[in-house]
């Protein structure tokens, strides 16, 4: 990759963490063909908090799956940290998810009948970390989301908000660059939603974790610095709020 | 990673403890059947070998009947019986025979006072003790006069003595063999159990003439024991006896024998043969059972993989590789199968112990068999767990996470 003249003066700002170019995604063939993404260009710098909105079927979930290395684009270029990742195989994508990403889902997606601590440890197990170190990091992550003392609770013993906190702890325990949150407050009441959003905002501001969040609720999108609106497989609007992203300060 | 996989597998198995148990039942039964049968078979073989040495390898048995019949079968239908003359001829006319003795046996109830027990009453003479290398524990053997007249004197085996007299002294006492009254003149030394649970000490010896007159009511001899002289091969002794018997029974050169001469080696190899056929048959049954057990494991693992689709999705999302998921389910199937194998081993050894006790043969578990059962059940788990595990590993994480 050639360095540009501006890169010499501002090297970190010029190269985005995530760069999508002409990303398309087509499901099925022939008459059943569905063009979920029709050419997406997107640059996301490290430390941004981005909300993604759009009607259902607009391609925002497909975009999130591709951004989260869960799916591969049909065509186009995906650079993550400057490296091309759109051609990688299943296991290489798994390694990227393991080392750089954290996921937060609408339905929490915790392992049932498994303690909060064990749930949070899960990504570390696949990293091959030793048990004692794992325990320690998982405890720290749970403490960070305000669940100190709930380590041994099963998901069934926790409220929705608490379960989502466990999920966030699981997402941050690997110290990821990016958290992908798919309607993280979709199953929660307003008060609980605000707590979760405050938590995510904190992680963004204090730890510099980049957050990509799909949401239906404008109130929740307001927490983000930047709002990307999807319609019909294309980005319709991309607006940044006045506030500067965390690591640009 | 493997340790983690085993821990996860145990968690998953215990979560559905009852279903897991039913799943491995096939393996349990297969392994238990093999272990129990082989253990008992092994014990029986050892017992037979031990018997051969207690009976003496120089002992031959002559019975009337077709050669195809074994020593356990009754006297041949049409073949003429043996007689006391045959016994004398075998002993006196064949130099390689040291002693020959008749042996007629019948199972009878013996009574002393208010105690009764069923035992084997054998009509014979003093040479029986020589041929069977059996010592007296107390008292004396038969007098010549007792043998000649067939008077009612009897020598008790140790088991009968214990049952009828306990710690009391039986010598001189009078016991009843059904309607016959009989004076105890001696007791035999302990000989021990024989193949397949025959207690050799459960015996009462009476003079052969007494047996003929008062029990069987005829002059027939059902078996002759002939002991071969030291230094002469049993094959030579056997050939000598056969040619003498053919002559005495006037069997033409082209006719088949209508009597049988067994040596203990033959009996031993025959019993060992039966044992190995049985073992082979059961191993086949067990193999089928293990196959069915393996299919059961595959079935339940497939159900489990489908049920846990969402869990697999979560694991893939947080960064599990295909290999890690494959390993997890493969280990789970293998651990499940191994648990079945272990239960089967314990059950099989217990049944083997029980069977050995019931047949009064030695309990001889084989370490290599237990190891083989262990390895085999692990193999069943790996082989039948592979397909479900691969299905889990190849799931699409997005589809899996969407699964309800």
Short mmCIF file of N, CA and C in Angstrom, two decimals, chain B residues 104-110 119-124 150-154 176-182 204-220:
data_model
loop_
_atom_site.label_atom_id
_atom_site.label_comp_id
_atom_site.label_asym_id
_atom_site.label_seq_id
_atom_site.Cartn_x
_atom_site.Cartn_y
_atom_site.Cartn_z
N UNK B 104 -19.44 -96.91 38.68
CA UNK B 104 -20.86 -96.70 38.37
C UNK B 104 -21.40 -95.64 39.31
N UNK B 105 -22.07 -94.67 38.75
CA UNK B 105 -22.52 -93.58 39.62
C UNK B 105 -24.00 -93.34 39.47
N UNK B 106 -24.59 -92.90 40.56
CA UNK B 106 -25.99 -92.49 40.52
C UNK B 106 -26.20 -91.41 41.57
N UNK B 107 -27.08 -90.48 41.23
CA UNK B 107 -27.39 -89.41 42.19
C UNK B 107 -28.47 -89.91 43.15
N UNK B 108 -28.19 -89.80 44.45
CA UNK B 108 -29.13 -90.36 45.44
C UNK B 108 -29.21 -89.45 46.66
N UNK B 109 -30.29 -89.62 47.41
CA UNK B 109 -30.43 -88.90 48.66
C UNK B 109 -29.78 -89.71 49.78
N UNK B 110 -28.90 -89.05 50.53
CA UNK B 110 -28.30 -89.73 51.69
C UNK B 110 -28.86 -89.09 52.94
N UNK B 119 -26.47 -86.62 46.77
CA UNK B 119 -25.06 -86.74 46.43
C UNK B 119 -24.88 -87.80 45.35
N UNK B 120 -23.65 -87.94 44.87
CA UNK B 120 -23.36 -88.97 43.87
C UNK B 120 -22.84 -90.20 44.60
N UNK B 121 -23.53 -91.31 44.39
CA UNK B 121 -23.06 -92.56 44.97
C UNK B 121 -22.33 -93.33 43.88
N UNK B 122 -21.07 -93.66 44.13
CA UNK B 122 -20.26 -94.33 43.12
C UNK B 122 -19.85 -95.71 43.61
N UNK B 123 -20.18 -96.71 42.80
CA UNK B 123 -19.75 -98.07 43.12
C UNK B 123 -18.41 -98.32 42.47
N UNK B 124 -17.44 -98.76 43.28
CA UNK B 124 -16.08 -98.94 42.74
C UNK B 124 -15.30 -99.86 43.66
N UNK B 150 -19.85 -107.47 48.55
CA UNK B 150 -20.67 -106.27 48.31
C UNK B 150 -21.43 -105.86 49.55
N UNK B 151 -20.72 -105.81 50.64
CA UNK B 151 -21.40 -105.41 51.87
C UNK B 151 -21.52 -103.89 51.91
N UNK B 152 -22.37 -103.43 52.81
CA UNK B 152 -22.73 -102.02 52.82
C UNK B 152 -21.76 -101.19 53.65
N UNK B 153 -20.56 -100.98 53.09
CA UNK B 153 -19.59 -100.09 53.73
C UNK B 153 -19.45 -98.88 52.82
N UNK B 154 -19.23 -97.71 53.40
CA UNK B 154 -19.08 -96.56 52.51
C UNK B 154 -18.01 -95.60 52.99
N UNK B 176 -28.06 -93.65 55.58
CA UNK B 176 -28.96 -94.33 54.66
C UNK B 176 -28.78 -93.75 53.26
N UNK B 177 -28.65 -94.68 52.29
CA UNK B 177 -28.70 -94.28 50.89
C UNK B 177 -30.04 -94.79 50.39
N UNK B 178 -30.99 -93.93 50.37
CA UNK B 178 -32.38 -94.35 50.12
C UNK B 178 -32.75 -95.45 51.12
N UNK B 179 -33.02 -96.66 50.60
CA UNK B 179 -33.47 -97.71 51.53
C UNK B 179 -32.33 -98.53 52.11
N UNK B 180 -31.10 -98.27 51.60
CA UNK B 180 -29.98 -99.09 52.04
C UNK B 180 -29.32 -98.45 53.25
N UNK B 181 -29.03 -99.25 54.22
CA UNK B 181 -28.29 -98.75 55.36
C UNK B 181 -26.81 -99.06 55.12
N UNK B 182 -25.95 -98.15 55.53
CA UNK B 182 -24.56 -98.25 55.10
C UNK B 182 -23.65 -97.71 56.19
N UNK B 204 -20.10 -90.40 47.56
CA UNK B 204 -20.03 -91.50 48.53
C UNK B 204 -19.57 -92.74 47.75
N UNK B 205 -18.50 -93.36 48.23
CA UNK B 205 -18.02 -94.56 47.55
C UNK B 205 -18.56 -95.80 48.27
N UNK B 206 -19.05 -96.75 47.47
CA UNK B 206 -19.45 -98.05 48.04
C UNK B 206 -18.85 -99.14 47.17
N UNK B 207 -18.74 -100.35 47.67
CA UNK B 207 -18.18 -101.43 46.86
C UNK B 207 -19.02 -101.64 45.61
N UNK B 208 -18.36 -101.93 44.46
CA UNK B 208 -19.06 -102.03 43.20
C UNK B 208 -20.15 -103.10 43.24
N UNK B 209 -19.87 -104.19 43.95
CA UNK B 209 -20.89 -105.26 44.00
C UNK B 209 -22.11 -104.82 44.80
N UNK B 210 -21.88 -104.03 45.78
CA UNK B 210 -23.02 -103.50 46.54
C UNK B 210 -23.86 -102.60 45.66
N UNK B 211 -23.19 -101.80 44.83
CA UNK B 211 -23.90 -100.90 43.92
C UNK B 211 -24.76 -101.72 42.95
N UNK B 212 -24.14 -102.80 42.39
CA UNK B 212 -24.85 -103.62 41.40
C UNK B 212 -26.07 -104.29 42.00
N UNK B 213 -25.87 -104.81 43.19
CA UNK B 213 -26.94 -105.61 43.77
C UNK B 213 -28.07 -104.74 44.32
N UNK B 214 -27.70 -103.68 44.97
CA UNK B 214 -28.73 -102.96 45.73
C UNK B 214 -29.17 -101.65 45.08
N UNK B 215 -28.39 -101.17 44.11
CA UNK B 215 -28.79 -99.91 43.49
C UNK B 215 -29.17 -100.09 42.03
N UNK B 216 -28.24 -100.58 41.19
CA UNK B 216 -28.57 -100.67 39.76
C UNK B 216 -29.34 -101.95 39.44
N UNK B 217 -29.09 -103.01 40.20
CA UNK B 217 -29.82 -104.25 39.98
C UNK B 217 -29.33 -105.02 38.76
N UNK B 218 -28.19 -104.66 38.19
CA UNK B 218 -27.62 -105.48 37.11
C UNK B 218 -26.10 -105.50 37.23
N UNK B 219 -25.46 -106.22 36.26
CA UNK B 219 -24.01 -106.43 36.35
C UNK B 219 -23.23 -105.45 35.47
N UNK B 220 -23.93 -104.47 34.94
CA UNK B 220 -23.27 -103.56 33.99
C UNK B 220 -22.30 -102.61 34.69
#
